[in-house]
mmCIF file of C-alpha atoms in Angstrom:
data_model
loop_
_atom_site.group_PDB
_atom_site.id
_atom_site.type_symbol
_atom_site.label_atom_id
_atom_site.label_comp_id
_atom_site.label_asym_id
_atom_site.label_seq_id
_atom_site.Cartn_x
_atom_site.Cartn_y
_atom_site.Cartn_z
ATOM 1 C CA UNK X 1 31.220 33.769 38.712
ATOM 2 C CA UNK X 2 27.759 33.273 40.190
ATOM 3 C CA UNK X 3 26.187 35.667 37.717
ATOM 4 C CA UNK X 4 27.841 33.932 34.758
ATOM 5 C CA UNK X 5 26.584 30.512 35.991
ATOM 6 C CA UNK X 6 23.065 31.916 36.271
ATOM 7 C CA UNK X 7 23.248 33.214 32.701
ATOM 8 C CA UNK X 8 24.435 29.822 31.418
ATOM 9 C CA UNK X 9 21.599 28.006 33.184
ATOM 10 C CA UNK X 10 19.063 30.466 31.795
ATOM 11 C CA UNK X 11 20.271 29.995 28.223
ATOM 12 C CA UNK X 12 20.452 26.201 28.538
ATOM 13 C CA UNK X 13 16.903 25.796 29.842
ATOM 14 C CA UNK X 14 14.936 26.691 26.665
ATOM 15 C CA UNK X 15 16.954 24.276 24.460
ATOM 16 C CA UNK X 16 15.260 21.128 25.825
ATOM 17 C CA UNK X 17 11.672 22.026 24.828
ATOM 18 C CA UNK X 18 12.735 23.073 21.339
ATOM 19 C CA UNK X 19 14.291 19.638 20.799
ATOM 20 C CA UNK X 20 11.107 17.880 21.888
ATOM 21 C CA UNK X 21 8.907 20.112 19.747
ATOM 22 C CA UNK X 22 10.973 19.232 16.695
ATOM 23 C CA UNK X 23 10.809 15.520 17.450
ATOM 24 C CA UNK X 24 7.089 15.316 18.260
ATOM 25 C CA UNK X 25 5.498 16.998 15.265
ATOM 26 C CA UNK X 26 1.875 16.646 14.227
ATOM 27 C CA UNK X 27 0.990 13.243 12.762
ATOM 28 C CA UNK X 28 -2.093 11.638 11.244
ATOM 29 C CA UNK X 29 -1.953 8.449 13.341
ATOM 30 C CA UNK X 30 -0.943 7.212 16.765
ATOM 31 C CA UNK X 31 2.718 6.207 16.877
ATOM 32 C CA UNK X 32 4.454 3.310 18.615
ATOM 33 C CA UNK X 33 3.138 -0.230 18.946
ATOM 34 C CA UNK X 34 -0.293 1.220 19.723
ATOM 35 C CA UNK X 35 -0.564 2.008 15.990
ATOM 36 C CA UNK X 36 -1.262 -1.680 15.280
ATOM 37 C CA UNK X 37 -4.349 -1.561 17.522
ATOM 38 C CA UNK X 38 -5.855 1.451 15.757
ATOM 39 C CA UNK X 39 -8.134 1.205 12.722
ATOM 40 C CA UNK X 40 -5.277 2.492 10.554
ATOM 41 C CA UNK X 41 -2.923 -0.215 11.783
ATOM 42 C CA UNK X 42 -5.572 -2.899 11.253
ATOM 43 C CA UNK X 43 -6.280 -1.596 7.746
ATOM 44 C CA UNK X 44 -2.529 -1.724 7.028
ATOM 45 C CA UNK X 45 -2.447 -5.374 8.132
ATOM 46 C CA UNK X 46 -5.495 -6.199 5.988
ATOM 47 C CA UNK X 47 -3.830 -4.515 3.014
ATOM 48 C CA UNK X 48 -0.614 -6.495 3.523
ATOM 49 C CA UNK X 49 -2.536 -9.783 3.705
ATOM 50 C CA UNK X 50 -4.566 -8.927 0.614
ATOM 51 C CA UNK X 51 -1.449 -7.940 -1.368
ATOM 52 C CA UNK X 52 0.248 -11.214 -0.427
ATOM 53 C CA UNK X 53 -2.844 -13.076 -1.669
ATOM 54 C CA UNK X 54 -2.630 -11.139 -4.947
ATOM 55 C CA UNK X 55 1.007 -12.171 -5.369
ATOM 56 C CA UNK X 56 0.156 -15.814 -4.665
ATOM 57 C CA UNK X 57 -2.835 -15.979 -7.016
ATOM 58 C CA UNK X 58 -1.317 -13.972 -9.880
ATOM 59 C CA UNK X 59 2.026 -15.717 -9.486
ATOM 60 C CA UNK X 60 0.360 -19.149 -9.486
ATOM 61 C CA UNK X 61 -1.264 -18.565 -12.856
ATOM 62 C CA UNK X 62 0.694 -20.191 -15.675
ATOM 63 C CA UNK X 63 2.643 -17.664 -17.744
ATOM 64 C CA UNK X 64 2.648 -20.082 -20.683
ATOM 65 C CA UNK X 65 -1.157 -20.091 -20.763
ATOM 66 C CA UNK X 66 -1.151 -16.291 -20.827
ATOM 67 C CA UNK X 67 1.255 -16.323 -23.801
ATOM 68 C CA UNK X 68 -0.990 -18.808 -25.616
ATOM 69 C CA UNK X 69 -4.028 -16.645 -24.881
ATOM 70 C CA UNK X 70 -2.301 -13.644 -26.462
ATOM 71 C CA UNK X 71 -1.375 -15.698 -29.542
ATOM 72 C CA UNK X 72 -4.974 -16.922 -29.822
ATOM 73 C CA UNK X 73 -6.456 -13.501 -29.095
ATOM 74 C CA UNK X 74 -8.543 -13.667 -32.293
ATOM 75 C CA UNK X 75 -10.717 -16.247 -30.491
ATOM 76 C CA UNK X 76 -11.765 -13.769 -27.801
ATOM 77 C CA UNK X 77 -13.327 -10.325 -27.785
ATOM 78 C CA UNK X 78 -11.147 -9.372 -24.789
ATOM 79 C CA UNK X 79 -8.487 -6.942 -25.976
ATOM 80 C CA UNK X 80 -6.150 -6.849 -22.975
ATOM 81 C CA UNK X 81 -2.696 -8.432 -23.151
ATOM 82 C CA UNK X 82 -2.699 -11.370 -20.730
ATOM 83 C CA UNK X 83 1.061 -11.466 -20.103
ATOM 84 C CA UNK X 84 1.284 -7.706 -19.531
ATOM 85 C CA UNK X 85 -1.705 -7.849 -17.185
ATOM 86 C CA UNK X 86 -0.121 -10.644 -15.140
ATOM 87 C CA UNK X 87 3.216 -8.828 -14.923
ATOM 88 C CA UNK X 88 1.585 -5.503 -14.013
ATOM 89 C CA UNK X 89 -0.458 -7.069 -11.225
ATOM 90 C CA UNK X 90 2.618 -8.726 -9.716
ATOM 91 C CA UNK X 91 4.720 -5.545 -10.042
ATOM 92 C CA UNK X 92 2.138 -3.268 -8.402
ATOM 93 C CA UNK X 93 1.460 -5.821 -5.663
ATOM 94 C CA UNK X 94 5.182 -5.848 -4.796
ATOM 95 C CA UNK X 95 5.328 -2.026 -4.833
ATOM 96 C CA UNK X 96 2.239 -1.837 -2.648
ATOM 97 C CA UNK X 97 3.729 -4.319 -0.176
ATOM 98 C CA UNK X 98 6.909 -2.259 0.090
ATOM 99 C CA UNK X 99 4.964 0.983 0.653
ATOM 100 C CA UNK X 100 2.685 -0.539 3.295
ATOM 101 C CA UNK X 101 5.620 -2.113 5.166
ATOM 102 C CA UNK X 102 7.394 1.270 5.135
ATOM 103 C CA UNK X 103 4.253 3.039 6.389
ATOM 104 C CA UNK X 104 3.798 0.538 9.223
ATOM 105 C CA UNK X 105 7.461 0.689 10.266
ATOM 106 C CA UNK X 106 7.444 4.516 10.271
ATOM 107 C CA UNK X 107 4.551 4.645 12.723
ATOM 108 C CA UNK X 108 5.373 1.623 14.895
ATOM 109 C CA UNK X 109 8.997 2.666 15.469
ATOM 110 C CA UNK X 110 8.159 6.422 15.569
ATOM 111 C CA UNK X 111 10.427 7.149 12.618
ATOM 112 C CA UNK X 112 7.681 9.346 11.168
ATOM 113 C CA UNK X 113 8.954 12.196 13.357
ATOM 114 C CA UNK X 114 12.170 12.310 11.348
ATOM 115 C CA UNK X 115 10.258 13.182 8.176
ATOM 116 C CA UNK X 116 8.659 16.434 7.128
ATOM 117 C CA UNK X 117 4.957 16.957 7.792
ATOM 118 C CA UNK X 118 4.484 17.204 4.015
ATOM 119 C CA UNK X 119 5.477 13.535 3.753
ATOM 120 C CA UNK X 120 2.120 12.487 5.265
ATOM 121 C CA UNK X 121 0.100 14.272 2.590
ATOM 122 C CA UNK X 122 2.353 13.086 -0.244
ATOM 123 C CA UNK X 123 2.176 9.485 0.966
ATOM 124 C CA UNK X 124 -1.620 9.631 1.295
ATOM 125 C CA UNK X 125 -1.961 10.947 -2.276
ATOM 126 C CA UNK X 126 0.391 8.243 -3.610
ATOM 127 C CA UNK X 127 -1.594 5.499 -1.872
ATOM 128 C CA UNK X 128 -4.915 6.883 -3.146
ATOM 129 C CA UNK X 129 -3.462 6.712 -6.672
ATOM 130 C CA UNK X 130 -2.428 3.117 -5.966
ATOM 131 C CA UNK X 131 -5.999 2.400 -4.857
ATOM 132 C CA UNK X 132 -7.301 3.565 -8.244
ATOM 133 C CA UNK X 133 -4.607 1.536 -10.036
ATOM 134 C CA UNK X 134 -5.622 -1.601 -8.112
ATOM 135 C CA UNK X 135 -9.241 -1.060 -9.178
ATOM 136 C CA UNK X 136 -8.177 -0.865 -12.835
ATOM 137 C CA UNK X 137 -6.001 -3.966 -12.430
ATOM 138 C CA UNK X 138 -8.907 -5.816 -10.794
ATOM 139 C CA UNK X 139 -11.023 -5.183 -13.893
ATOM 140 C CA UNK X 140 -8.110 -6.268 -16.106
ATOM 141 C CA UNK X 141 -7.632 -9.459 -14.070
ATOM 142 C CA UNK X 142 -11.285 -10.382 -14.590
ATOM 143 C CA UNK X 143 -10.831 -9.823 -18.338
ATOM 144 C CA UNK X 144 -7.617 -11.884 -18.206
ATOM 145 C CA UNK X 145 -9.590 -14.816 -16.759
ATOM 146 C CA UNK X 146 -12.196 -14.508 -19.517
ATOM 147 C CA UNK X 147 -9.533 -14.383 -22.207
ATOM 148 C CA UNK X 148 -7.931 -17.575 -20.887
ATOM 149 C CA UNK X 149 -11.309 -19.342 -20.939
ATOM 150 C CA UNK X 150 -12.129 -18.065 -24.439
ATOM 151 C CA UNK X 151 -8.802 -19.201 -25.913
ATOM 152 C CA UNK X 152 -6.750 -21.784 -24.028
ATOM 153 C CA UNK X 153 -9.853 -23.153 -22.318
ATOM 154 C CA UNK X 154 -11.460 -24.029 -25.659
ATOM 155 C CA UNK X 155 -8.513 -25.906 -27.127
ATOM 156 C CA UNK X 156 -7.222 -27.514 -23.952
ATOM 157 C CA UNK X 157 -7.085 -27.102 -20.201
ATOM 158 C CA UNK X 158 -6.161 -23.911 -18.393
ATOM 159 C CA UNK X 159 -3.598 -24.621 -15.678
ATOM 160 C CA UNK X 160 -4.557 -23.223 -12.285
ATOM 161 C CA UNK X 161 -7.952 -22.175 -13.612
ATOM 162 C CA UNK X 162 -9.484 -19.400 -11.536
ATOM 163 C CA UNK X 163 -6.188 -17.868 -10.397
ATOM 164 C CA UNK X 164 -6.753 -14.604 -12.330
ATOM 165 C CA UNK X 165 -10.315 -14.412 -10.981
ATOM 166 C CA UNK X 166 -8.987 -14.849 -7.433
ATOM 167 C CA UNK X 167 -6.394 -12.147 -8.093
ATOM 168 C CA UNK X 168 -9.220 -9.897 -9.313
ATOM 169 C CA UNK X 169 -11.174 -10.492 -6.098
ATOM 170 C CA UNK X 170 -8.209 -9.629 -3.882
ATOM 171 C CA UNK X 171 -7.451 -6.571 -6.010
ATOM 172 C CA UNK X 172 -10.995 -5.299 -5.406
ATOM 173 C CA UNK X 173 -10.547 -5.969 -1.667
ATOM 174 C CA UNK X 174 -7.221 -4.114 -1.681
ATOM 175 C CA UNK X 175 -8.813 -1.192 -3.503
ATOM 176 C CA UNK X 176 -11.527 -0.838 -0.869
ATOM 177 C CA UNK X 177 -9.182 -1.185 2.098
ATOM 178 C CA UNK X 178 -6.588 1.269 0.758
ATOM 179 C CA UNK X 179 -9.160 3.893 -0.204
ATOM 180 C CA UNK X 180 -10.877 3.588 3.195
ATOM 181 C CA UNK X 181 -7.555 3.777 5.065
ATOM 182 C CA UNK X 182 -6.124 6.805 3.322
ATOM 183 C CA UNK X 183 -9.339 8.783 2.808
ATOM 184 C CA UNK X 184 -9.884 8.503 6.568
ATOM 185 C CA UNK X 185 -6.321 9.720 7.132
ATOM 186 C CA UNK X 186 -6.827 12.587 4.695
ATOM 187 C CA UNK X 187 -9.916 13.938 6.476
ATOM 188 C CA UNK X 188 -8.586 13.229 9.966
ATOM 189 C CA UNK X 189 -7.174 16.280 11.785
ATOM 190 C CA UNK X 190 -3.537 16.044 12.786
ATOM 191 C CA UNK X 191 -2.725 15.031 16.351
ATOM 192 C CA UNK X 192 0.341 15.680 18.492
ATOM 193 C CA UNK X 193 1.894 12.545 19.969
ATOM 194 C CA UNK X 194 3.954 12.313 23.120
ATOM 195 C CA UNK X 195 6.624 9.739 23.904
#
């Protein structure tokens, strides 16, 4: 009986470390509430604020004015579609908000350990692509503002004048913050966290 108990204790002992090693895999950032205090957490917060500002400014712009600008497009040399630009900016801002909230939650609540290590690289690549998209949308938003001034602005008054220009500014800010955040993560060596 004693020998069988000793064998059971010997086989049970190695199971605990294997569980911990599976849970605490390599990550790119500090996990837990300390994540918020790191540069990556602060960049996430800046991105969230900037994306909210994009939603406010692009959403404030009058959709009717954008439709009129597209109808009167012959009055402007800007070739972008104002309505499509407005809708694209709002859609990508919402998607970006969702992704950044997910990223923050995964690290703050240590849920990142439940995902494969490949998830980190895939997420970084996706966010870098979003950074490029936001740069393109920032240029389009500036053109959208010009088109409104060239068309609706010449025959009447543009409602909420400057909203597309403000959206363009915040899109450029978002581009810089996202690219900085995820390029730094990409070149950063992985670290092992402990609970």
